mmCIF file of C-alpha atoms in Angstrom:
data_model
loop_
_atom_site.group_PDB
_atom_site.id
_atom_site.type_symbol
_atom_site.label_atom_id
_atom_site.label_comp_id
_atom_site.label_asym_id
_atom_site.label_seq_id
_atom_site.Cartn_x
_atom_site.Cartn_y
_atom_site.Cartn_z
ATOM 1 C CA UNK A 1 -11.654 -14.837 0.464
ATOM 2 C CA UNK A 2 -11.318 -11.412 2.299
ATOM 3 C CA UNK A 3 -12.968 -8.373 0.293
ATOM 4 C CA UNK A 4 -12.903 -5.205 0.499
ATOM 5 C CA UNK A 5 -14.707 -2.201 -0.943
ATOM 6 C CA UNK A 6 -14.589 1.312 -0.297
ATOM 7 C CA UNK A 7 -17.819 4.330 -0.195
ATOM 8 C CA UNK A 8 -18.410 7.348 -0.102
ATOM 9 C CA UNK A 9 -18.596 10.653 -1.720
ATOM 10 C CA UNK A 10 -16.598 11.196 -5.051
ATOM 11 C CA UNK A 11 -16.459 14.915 -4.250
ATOM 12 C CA UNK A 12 -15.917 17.207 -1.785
ATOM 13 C CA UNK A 13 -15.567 21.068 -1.604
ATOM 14 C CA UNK A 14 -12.244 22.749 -0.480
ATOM 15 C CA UNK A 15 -12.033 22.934 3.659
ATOM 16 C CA UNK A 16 -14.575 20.514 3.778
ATOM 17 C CA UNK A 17 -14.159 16.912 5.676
ATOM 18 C CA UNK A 18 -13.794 13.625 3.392
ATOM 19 C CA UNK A 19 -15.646 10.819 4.770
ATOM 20 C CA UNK A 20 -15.008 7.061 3.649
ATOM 21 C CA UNK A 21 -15.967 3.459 5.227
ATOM 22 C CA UNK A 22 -14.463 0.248 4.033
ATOM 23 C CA UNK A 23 -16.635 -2.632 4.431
ATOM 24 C CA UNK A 24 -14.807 -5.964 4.809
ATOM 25 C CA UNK A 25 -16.756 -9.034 3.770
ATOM 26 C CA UNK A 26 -15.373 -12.839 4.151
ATOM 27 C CA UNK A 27 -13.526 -12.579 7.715
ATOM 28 C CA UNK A 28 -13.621 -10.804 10.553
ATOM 29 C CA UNK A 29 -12.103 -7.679 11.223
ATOM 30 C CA UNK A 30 -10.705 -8.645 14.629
ATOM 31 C CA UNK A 31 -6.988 -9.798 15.156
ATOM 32 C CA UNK A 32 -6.336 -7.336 11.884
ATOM 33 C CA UNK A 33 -4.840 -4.133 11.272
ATOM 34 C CA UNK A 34 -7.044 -1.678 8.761
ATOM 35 C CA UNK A 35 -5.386 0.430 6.605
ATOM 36 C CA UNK A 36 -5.672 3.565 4.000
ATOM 37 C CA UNK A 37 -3.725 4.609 1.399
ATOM 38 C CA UNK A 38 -4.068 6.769 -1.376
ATOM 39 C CA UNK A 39 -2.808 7.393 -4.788
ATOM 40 C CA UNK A 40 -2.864 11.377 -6.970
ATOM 41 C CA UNK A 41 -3.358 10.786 -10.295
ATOM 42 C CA UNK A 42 -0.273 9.490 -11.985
ATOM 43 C CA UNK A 43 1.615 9.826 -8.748
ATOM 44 C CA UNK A 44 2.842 6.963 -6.171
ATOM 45 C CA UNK A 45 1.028 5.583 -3.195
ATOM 46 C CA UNK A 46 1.161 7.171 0.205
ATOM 47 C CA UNK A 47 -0.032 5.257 3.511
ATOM 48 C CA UNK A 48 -2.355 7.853 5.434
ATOM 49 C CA UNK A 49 -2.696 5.566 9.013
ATOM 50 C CA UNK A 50 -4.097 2.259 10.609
ATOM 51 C CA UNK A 51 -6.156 0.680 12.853
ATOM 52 C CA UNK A 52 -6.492 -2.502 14.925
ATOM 53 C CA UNK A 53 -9.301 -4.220 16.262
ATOM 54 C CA UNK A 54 -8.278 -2.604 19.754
ATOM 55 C CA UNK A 55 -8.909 0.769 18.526
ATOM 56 C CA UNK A 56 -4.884 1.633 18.399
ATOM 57 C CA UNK A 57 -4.206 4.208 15.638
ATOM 58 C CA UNK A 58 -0.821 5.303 13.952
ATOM 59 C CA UNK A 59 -0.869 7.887 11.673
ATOM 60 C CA UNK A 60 1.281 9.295 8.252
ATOM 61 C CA UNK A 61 3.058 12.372 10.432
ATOM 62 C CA UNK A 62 2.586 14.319 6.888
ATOM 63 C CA UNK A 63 -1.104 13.906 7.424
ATOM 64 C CA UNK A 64 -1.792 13.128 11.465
ATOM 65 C CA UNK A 65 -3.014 16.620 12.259
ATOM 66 C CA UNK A 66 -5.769 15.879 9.665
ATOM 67 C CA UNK A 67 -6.902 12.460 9.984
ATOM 68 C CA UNK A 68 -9.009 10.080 12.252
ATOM 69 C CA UNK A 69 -9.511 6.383 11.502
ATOM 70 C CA UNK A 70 -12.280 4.591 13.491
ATOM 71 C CA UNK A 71 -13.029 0.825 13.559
ATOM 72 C CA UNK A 72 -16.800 -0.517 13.828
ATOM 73 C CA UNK A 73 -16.789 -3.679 14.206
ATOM 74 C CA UNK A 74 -20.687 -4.471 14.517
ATOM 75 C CA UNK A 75 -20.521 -3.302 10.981
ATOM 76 C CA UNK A 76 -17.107 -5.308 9.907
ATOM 77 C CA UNK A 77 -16.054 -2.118 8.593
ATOM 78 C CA UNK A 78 -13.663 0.759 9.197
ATOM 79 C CA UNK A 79 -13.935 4.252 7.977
ATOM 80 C CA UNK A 80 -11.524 7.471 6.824
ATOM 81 C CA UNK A 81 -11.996 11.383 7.745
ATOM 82 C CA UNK A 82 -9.712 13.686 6.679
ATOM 83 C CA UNK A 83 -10.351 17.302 7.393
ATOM 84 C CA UNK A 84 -9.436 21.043 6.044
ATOM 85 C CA UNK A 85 -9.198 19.591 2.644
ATOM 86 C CA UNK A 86 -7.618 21.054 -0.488
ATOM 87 C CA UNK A 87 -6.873 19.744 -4.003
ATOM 88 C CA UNK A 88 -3.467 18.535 -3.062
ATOM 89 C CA UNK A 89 -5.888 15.912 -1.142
ATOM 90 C CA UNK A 90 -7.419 15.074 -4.632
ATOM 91 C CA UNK A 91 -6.674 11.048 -4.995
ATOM 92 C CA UNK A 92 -7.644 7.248 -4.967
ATOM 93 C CA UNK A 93 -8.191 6.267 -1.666
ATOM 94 C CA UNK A 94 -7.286 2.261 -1.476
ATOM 95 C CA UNK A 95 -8.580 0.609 2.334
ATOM 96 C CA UNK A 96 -6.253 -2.457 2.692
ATOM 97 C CA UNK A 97 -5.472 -5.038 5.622
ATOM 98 C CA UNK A 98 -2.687 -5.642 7.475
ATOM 99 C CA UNK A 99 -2.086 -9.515 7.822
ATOM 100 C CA UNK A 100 -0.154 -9.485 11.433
ATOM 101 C CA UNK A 101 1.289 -7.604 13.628
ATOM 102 C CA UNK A 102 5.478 -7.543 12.020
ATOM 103 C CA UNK A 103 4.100 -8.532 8.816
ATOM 104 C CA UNK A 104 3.277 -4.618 8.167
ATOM 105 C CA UNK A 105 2.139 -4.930 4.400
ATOM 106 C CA UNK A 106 -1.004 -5.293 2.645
ATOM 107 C CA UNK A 107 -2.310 -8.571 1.613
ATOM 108 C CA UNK A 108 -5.602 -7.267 0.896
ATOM 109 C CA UNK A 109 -7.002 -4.191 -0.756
ATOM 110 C CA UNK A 110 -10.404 -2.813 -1.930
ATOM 111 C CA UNK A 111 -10.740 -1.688 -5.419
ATOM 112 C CA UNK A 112 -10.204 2.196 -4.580
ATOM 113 C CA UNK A 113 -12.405 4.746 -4.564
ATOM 114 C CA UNK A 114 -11.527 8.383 -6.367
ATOM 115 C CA UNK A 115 -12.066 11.642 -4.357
ATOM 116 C CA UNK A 116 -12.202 14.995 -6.113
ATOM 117 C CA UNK A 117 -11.659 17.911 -4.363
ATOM 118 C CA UNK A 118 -12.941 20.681 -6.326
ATOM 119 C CA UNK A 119 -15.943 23.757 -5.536
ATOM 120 C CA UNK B 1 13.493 12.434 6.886
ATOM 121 C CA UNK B 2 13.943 8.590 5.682
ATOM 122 C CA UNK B 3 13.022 7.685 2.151
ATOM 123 C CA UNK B 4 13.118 4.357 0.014
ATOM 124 C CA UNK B 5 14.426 5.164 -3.636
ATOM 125 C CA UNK B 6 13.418 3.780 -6.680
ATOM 126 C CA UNK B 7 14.285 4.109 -10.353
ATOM 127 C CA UNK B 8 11.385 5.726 -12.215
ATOM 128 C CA UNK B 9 11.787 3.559 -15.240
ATOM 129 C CA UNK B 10 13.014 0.106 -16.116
ATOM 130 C CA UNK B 11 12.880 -1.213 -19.520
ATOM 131 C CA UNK B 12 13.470 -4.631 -20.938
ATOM 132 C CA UNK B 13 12.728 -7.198 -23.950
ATOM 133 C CA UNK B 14 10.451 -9.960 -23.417
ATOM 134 C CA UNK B 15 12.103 -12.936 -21.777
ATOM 135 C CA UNK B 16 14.993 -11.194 -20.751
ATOM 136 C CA UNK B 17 15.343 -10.455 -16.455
ATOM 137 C CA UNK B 18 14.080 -7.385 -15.233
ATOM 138 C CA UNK B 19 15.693 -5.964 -12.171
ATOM 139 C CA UNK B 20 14.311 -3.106 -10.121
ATOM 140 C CA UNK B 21 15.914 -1.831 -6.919
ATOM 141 C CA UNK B 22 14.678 0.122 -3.779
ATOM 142 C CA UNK B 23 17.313 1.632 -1.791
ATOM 143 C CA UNK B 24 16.849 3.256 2.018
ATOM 144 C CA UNK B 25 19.066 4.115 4.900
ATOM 145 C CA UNK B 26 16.922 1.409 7.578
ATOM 146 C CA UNK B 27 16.750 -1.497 5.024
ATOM 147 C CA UNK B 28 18.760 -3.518 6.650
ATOM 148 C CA UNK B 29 16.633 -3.617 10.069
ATOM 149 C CA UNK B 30 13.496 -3.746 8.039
ATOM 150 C CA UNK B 31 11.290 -5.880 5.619
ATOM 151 C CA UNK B 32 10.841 -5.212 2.579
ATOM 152 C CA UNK B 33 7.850 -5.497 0.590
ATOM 153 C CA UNK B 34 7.186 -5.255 -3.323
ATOM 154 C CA UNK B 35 3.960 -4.647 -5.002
ATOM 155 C CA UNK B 36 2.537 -4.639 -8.749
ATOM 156 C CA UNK B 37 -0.059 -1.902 -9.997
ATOM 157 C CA UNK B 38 -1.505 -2.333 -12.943
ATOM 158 C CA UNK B 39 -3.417 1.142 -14.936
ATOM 159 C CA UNK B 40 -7.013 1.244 -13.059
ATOM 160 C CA UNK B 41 -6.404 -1.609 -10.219
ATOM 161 C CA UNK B 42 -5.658 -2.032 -6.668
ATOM 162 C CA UNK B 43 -1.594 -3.298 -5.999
ATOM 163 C CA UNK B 44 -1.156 -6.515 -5.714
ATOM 164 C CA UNK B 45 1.856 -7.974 -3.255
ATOM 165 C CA UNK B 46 4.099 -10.106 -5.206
ATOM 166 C CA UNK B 47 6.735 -10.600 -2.830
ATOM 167 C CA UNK B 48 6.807 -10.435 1.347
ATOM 168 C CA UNK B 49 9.441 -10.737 3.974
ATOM 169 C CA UNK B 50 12.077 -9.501 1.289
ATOM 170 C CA UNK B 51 12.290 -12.965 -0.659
ATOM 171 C CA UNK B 52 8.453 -14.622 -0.274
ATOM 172 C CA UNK B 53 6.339 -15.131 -2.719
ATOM 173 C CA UNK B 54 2.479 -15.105 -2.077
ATOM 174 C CA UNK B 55 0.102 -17.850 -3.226
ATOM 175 C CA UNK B 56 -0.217 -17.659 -6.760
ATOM 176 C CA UNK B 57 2.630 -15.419 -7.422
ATOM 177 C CA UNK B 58 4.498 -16.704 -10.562
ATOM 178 C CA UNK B 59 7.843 -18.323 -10.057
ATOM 179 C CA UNK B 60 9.416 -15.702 -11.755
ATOM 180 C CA UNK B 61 9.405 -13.053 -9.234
ATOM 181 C CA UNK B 62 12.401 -13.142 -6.518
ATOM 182 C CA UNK B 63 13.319 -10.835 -3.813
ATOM 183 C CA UNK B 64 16.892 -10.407 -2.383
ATOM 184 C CA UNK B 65 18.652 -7.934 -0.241
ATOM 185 C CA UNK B 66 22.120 -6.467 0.030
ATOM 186 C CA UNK B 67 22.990 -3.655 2.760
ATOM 187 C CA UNK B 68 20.405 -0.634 2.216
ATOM 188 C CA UNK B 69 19.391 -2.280 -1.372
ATOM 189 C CA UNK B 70 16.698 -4.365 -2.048
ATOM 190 C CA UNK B 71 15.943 -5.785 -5.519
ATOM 191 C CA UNK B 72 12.626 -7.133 -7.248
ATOM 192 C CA UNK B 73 13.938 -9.501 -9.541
ATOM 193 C CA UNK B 74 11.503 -11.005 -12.798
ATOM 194 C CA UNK B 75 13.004 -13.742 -14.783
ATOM 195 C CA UNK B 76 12.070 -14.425 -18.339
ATOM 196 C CA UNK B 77 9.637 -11.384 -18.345
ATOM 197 C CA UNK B 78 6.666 -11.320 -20.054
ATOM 198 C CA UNK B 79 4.514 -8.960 -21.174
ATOM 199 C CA UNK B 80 1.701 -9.286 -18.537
ATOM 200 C CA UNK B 81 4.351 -8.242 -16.400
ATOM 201 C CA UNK B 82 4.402 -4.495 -17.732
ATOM 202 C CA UNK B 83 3.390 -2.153 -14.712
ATOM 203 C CA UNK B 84 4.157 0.047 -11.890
ATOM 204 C CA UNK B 85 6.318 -1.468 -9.085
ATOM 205 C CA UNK B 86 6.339 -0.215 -5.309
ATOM 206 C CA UNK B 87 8.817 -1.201 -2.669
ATOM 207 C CA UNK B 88 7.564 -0.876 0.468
ATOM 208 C CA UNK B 89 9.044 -0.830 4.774
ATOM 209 C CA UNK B 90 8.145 -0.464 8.337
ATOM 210 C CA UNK B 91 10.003 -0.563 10.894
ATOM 211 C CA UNK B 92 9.073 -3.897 13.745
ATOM 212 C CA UNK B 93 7.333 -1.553 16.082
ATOM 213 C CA UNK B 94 4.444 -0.491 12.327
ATOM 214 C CA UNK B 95 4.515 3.516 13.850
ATOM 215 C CA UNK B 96 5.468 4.086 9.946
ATOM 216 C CA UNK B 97 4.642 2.504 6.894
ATOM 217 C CA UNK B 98 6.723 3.865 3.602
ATOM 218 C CA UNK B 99 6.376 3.480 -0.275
ATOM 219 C CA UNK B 100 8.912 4.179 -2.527
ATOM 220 C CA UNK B 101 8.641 6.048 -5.281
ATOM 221 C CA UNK B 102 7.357 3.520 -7.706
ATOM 222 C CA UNK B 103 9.014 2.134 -11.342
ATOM 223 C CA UNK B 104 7.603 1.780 -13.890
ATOM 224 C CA UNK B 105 8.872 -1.155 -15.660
ATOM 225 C CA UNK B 106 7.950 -1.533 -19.318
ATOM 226 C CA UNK B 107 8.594 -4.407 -21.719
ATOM 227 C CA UNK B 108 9.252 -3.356 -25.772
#
């Protein structure tokens, strides 16, 4: 059974640079796509960008100027930075896996980890 | 830009069929994907490929299309079944990924 579980730091000051890793236990991370989403409170979900095992990226437009997603896969795990922050960027932030390439949902998600933007 | 539309809020009794649909312009050349989100957890996919149903999915939860409509369809509802609902796409070549708005379907 595939698991997932998100870290990092809960907050982070205005301008600053958010910084998550998803660590993916019971499979490999190869032959997958790596995903992160995030939720505001009491708002919908909103897919910020993947990666696969070959290091390929594609990013939310909304958000590409601001985010990099980066695979390590001595670690099994992948990891989030989104830059210039503000408290628009105040959410849950969900990692997930992509099952196949064409099959571009999420079959698998961690159990989300909430990031406060606030000085 | 291209959005999938949802209806904020379904409501229905207890054993009755919910119906919740998802409506976007590319549709048609896409799959469609439907998720439930219950207060404090992660989504769960209940439904894949517009009409499959994951492993331990209940038999109650059907997919169907029609044009730039897709429906989530939950037969005999129950009230575990109370929760947000997401419709999801992508286009074959995964450069975007899109959730609708979410529904919140609630059962009195």
């Amino acid at each position: 059974q595939v698991q997932l579980q998100e870290s990092g730091p809960g907050l982070v000051r205005p301008s600053e640079t958010l910084s998550l890793t998803c660590s993916v236990s019971g499979g490999s991370i190869s032959g997958h796509y790596w995903s992160w989403i995030r939720q505001p409170p009491g708002k919908g979900l909103e897919w910020i960008g993947y990666v696969y095992h070959s290091g390929t990226t594609y990013y939310n437009p909304s958000l590409k100027s601001r985010v990099t997603i980066l695979l390590d896969t001595s670690k099994n795990q992948f990891s989030l930075k989104l830059n210039s922050l503000t408290a628009a960027d105040t959410a849950v932030y969900f990692c997930a896996r992509i099952p196949l390439f064409l099959e571009w949902y999420f079959d698998y998600w961690g159990q989300g980890k909430l990031v406060t933007v606030s000085s | 830009s291209y959005e999938l539309t949802q209806p904020p809020s379904v409501s229905v009794s207890p054993g009755q069929t919910a119906r919740i649909t998802c409506s976007g312009d590319e549709l048609p050349k896409q799959y469609a994907y439907w998720y439930q989100q219950k207060p404090g957890q992660a989504p769960v996919v209940v439904i894949y490929k517009d009409n499959e149903r994951p492993s331990g999915i209940p038999e109650r939860f059907s997919g169907s299309t029609s044009g730039t409509t897709v429906t989530l369809t939950i037969s005999g509802v129950q009230a575990e079944d109370e929760a947000d609902y997401y419709c999801q796409s992508a286009p074959t070549s995964g450069t975007s990924l899109m959730f609708g708005g979410g529904t919140r379907l609630a059962v009195l």
